[in-house]
Amino acid sequence: MIKTRTAKFQIGQIVRHRIFSFRGVVFDIDPEFANTEEWWLAIPEEVRPSKDQPFYHLLAENAESEYVAYVSEQNLLPDDSGEPIRHSQVAEIFVKDKSGGYRPRNPSLN
């Protein structure tokens, strides 16, 4: 029997990493790990997440830079700071709604 998991976070939601000090907006979701084995093995074993959970693609930022991150669901928390994401690609993918959240610019891509 196939176990179906529902993603905890959604596209356009702002999240933050549970351990490291970065945050970002979700722009894609993999239902389970879909990166390379080399990438997964590069994570120290003591903090390596399981592969059988949703993984999120984020337009991420920290105090120094902006980048794309790939993060397991177990390492994310909702970000309720209300602060906008400054990542330079946000405007290419999202429009900001009246509540301050992000919705896909082209919903048919999702």
Tab-separated table of C-alpha atoms in Angstrom:
chain	number	residue	atom	x	y	z
A	1	MET	CA	0.000	0.000	0.000
A	2	ILE	CA	1.326	3.434	-0.925
A	3	LYS	CA	1.414	5.944	1.910
A	4	THR	CA	0.283	9.388	0.791
A	5	ARG	CA	1.589	12.437	2.624
A	6	THR	CA	0.158	15.887	2.377
A	7	ALA	CA	2.619	18.758	2.307
A	8	LYS	CA	2.454	20.908	5.436
A	9	PHE	CA	3.450	24.092	3.582
A	10	GLN	CA	2.128	25.496	0.322
A	11	ILE	CA	3.464	27.363	-2.671
A	12	GLY	CA	3.764	31.040	-1.790
A	13	GLN	CA	4.100	30.425	1.940
A	14	ILE	CA	6.993	32.022	3.812
A	15	VAL	CA	8.932	29.571	5.959
A	16	ARG	CA	12.101	29.563	8.024
A	17	HIS	CA	14.664	26.867	8.693
A	18	ARG	CA	14.369	25.174	12.066
A	19	ILE	CA	18.157	25.115	12.682
A	20	PHE	CA	19.882	27.563	10.333
A	21	SER	CA	19.084	31.262	10.164
A	22	PHE	CA	17.447	31.601	6.778
A	23	ARG	CA	13.945	32.001	5.487
A	24	GLY	CA	12.270	31.886	2.127
A	25	VAL	CA	9.133	31.507	0.059
A	26	VAL	CA	8.093	28.086	-1.271
A	27	PHE	CA	8.045	27.970	-5.075
A	28	ASP	CA	7.867	24.211	-5.662
A	29	ILE	CA	7.276	21.022	-3.671
A	30	ASP	CA	8.525	17.481	-4.225
A	31	PRO	CA	6.332	14.853	-2.490
A	32	GLU	CA	9.533	13.085	-1.451
A	33	PHE	CA	13.279	13.590	-1.915
A	34	ALA	CA	14.119	14.228	-5.581
A	35	ASN	CA	17.693	15.509	-5.544
A	36	THR	CA	20.965	13.654	-6.155
A	37	GLU	CA	22.366	11.013	-3.869
A	38	GLU	CA	25.585	13.070	-3.650
A	39	TRP	CA	23.604	16.060	-2.359
A	40	TRP	CA	21.886	13.916	0.278
A	41	LEU	CA	25.126	12.235	1.390
A	42	ALA	CA	26.824	15.641	1.763
A	43	ILE	CA	24.511	16.372	4.700
A	44	PRO	CA	26.126	15.265	7.986
A	45	GLU	CA	24.561	11.953	9.017
A	46	GLU	CA	23.489	13.211	12.442
A	47	VAL	CA	21.231	15.855	10.826
A	48	ARG	CA	20.436	14.112	7.527
A	49	PRO	CA	16.656	14.082	6.966
A	50	SER	CA	14.713	11.042	5.814
A	51	LYS	CA	13.869	10.936	2.106
A	52	ASP	CA	10.224	9.916	2.544
A	53	GLN	CA	8.813	13.365	3.270
A	54	PRO	CA	8.023	16.451	1.225
A	55	PHE	CA	11.001	18.583	0.174
A	56	TYR	CA	10.560	22.259	-0.636
A	57	HIS	CA	12.261	24.501	-3.170
A	58	LEU	CA	12.683	27.959	-1.633
A	59	LEU	CA	13.707	31.373	-2.837
A	60	ALA	CA	15.806	31.749	0.290
A	61	GLU	CA	17.712	34.513	2.019
A	62	ASN	CA	19.845	35.103	5.045
A	63	ALA	CA	21.527	38.246	6.320
A	64	GLU	CA	24.278	38.026	3.667
A	65	SER	CA	22.772	36.584	0.487
A	66	GLU	CA	19.901	35.290	-1.607
A	67	TYR	CA	19.856	31.792	-3.070
A	68	VAL	CA	17.693	28.771	-3.888
A	69	ALA	CA	17.406	26.161	-1.131
A	70	TYR	CA	16.078	22.595	-1.068
A	71	VAL	CA	14.802	21.739	2.409
A	72	SER	CA	13.015	18.804	4.043
A	73	GLU	CA	9.673	19.401	5.696
A	74	GLN	CA	11.044	18.362	9.106
A	75	ASN	CA	13.469	21.309	8.989
A	76	LEU	CA	10.930	24.024	8.215
A	77	LEU	CA	8.653	26.149	10.354
A	78	PRO	CA	6.116	28.770	9.288
A	79	ASP	CA	7.528	32.303	9.324
A	80	ASP	CA	4.998	34.626	10.919
A	81	SER	CA	7.288	37.667	11.072
A	82	GLY	CA	5.291	39.550	8.423
A	83	GLU	CA	8.571	40.634	6.802
A	84	PRO	CA	8.613	40.474	2.988
A	85	ILE	CA	11.110	38.287	1.149
A	86	ARG	CA	13.742	40.423	-0.599
A	87	HIS	CA	14.970	37.668	-2.983
A	88	SER	CA	15.406	39.166	-6.465
A	89	GLN	CA	13.406	36.392	-8.177
A	90	VAL	CA	10.252	36.724	-6.053
A	91	ALA	CA	8.635	39.225	-8.455
A	92	GLU	CA	9.254	36.874	-11.404
A	93	ILE	CA	7.269	34.043	-9.805
A	94	PHE	CA	4.843	35.692	-7.372
A	95	VAL	CA	2.563	38.652	-6.863
A	96	LYS	CA	1.992	39.947	-3.355
A	97	ASP	CA	-1.612	39.794	-2.181
A	98	LYS	CA	-3.453	42.206	0.126
A	99	SER	CA	-2.674	40.081	3.183
A	100	GLY	CA	1.082	40.318	2.508
A	101	GLY	CA	1.331	36.737	1.262
A	102	TYR	CA	2.528	35.527	-2.113
A	103	ARG	CA	0.519	33.866	-4.837
A	104	PRO	CA	1.896	32.475	-8.104
A	105	ARG	CA	2.033	35.017	-10.918
A	106	ASN	CA	1.002	32.284	-13.371
A	107	PRO	CA	-1.153	29.759	-11.459
A	108	SER	CA	-1.321	27.399	-14.451
A	109	LEU	CA	2.366	26.533	-13.930
A	110	ASN	CA	1.579	24.742	-10.648
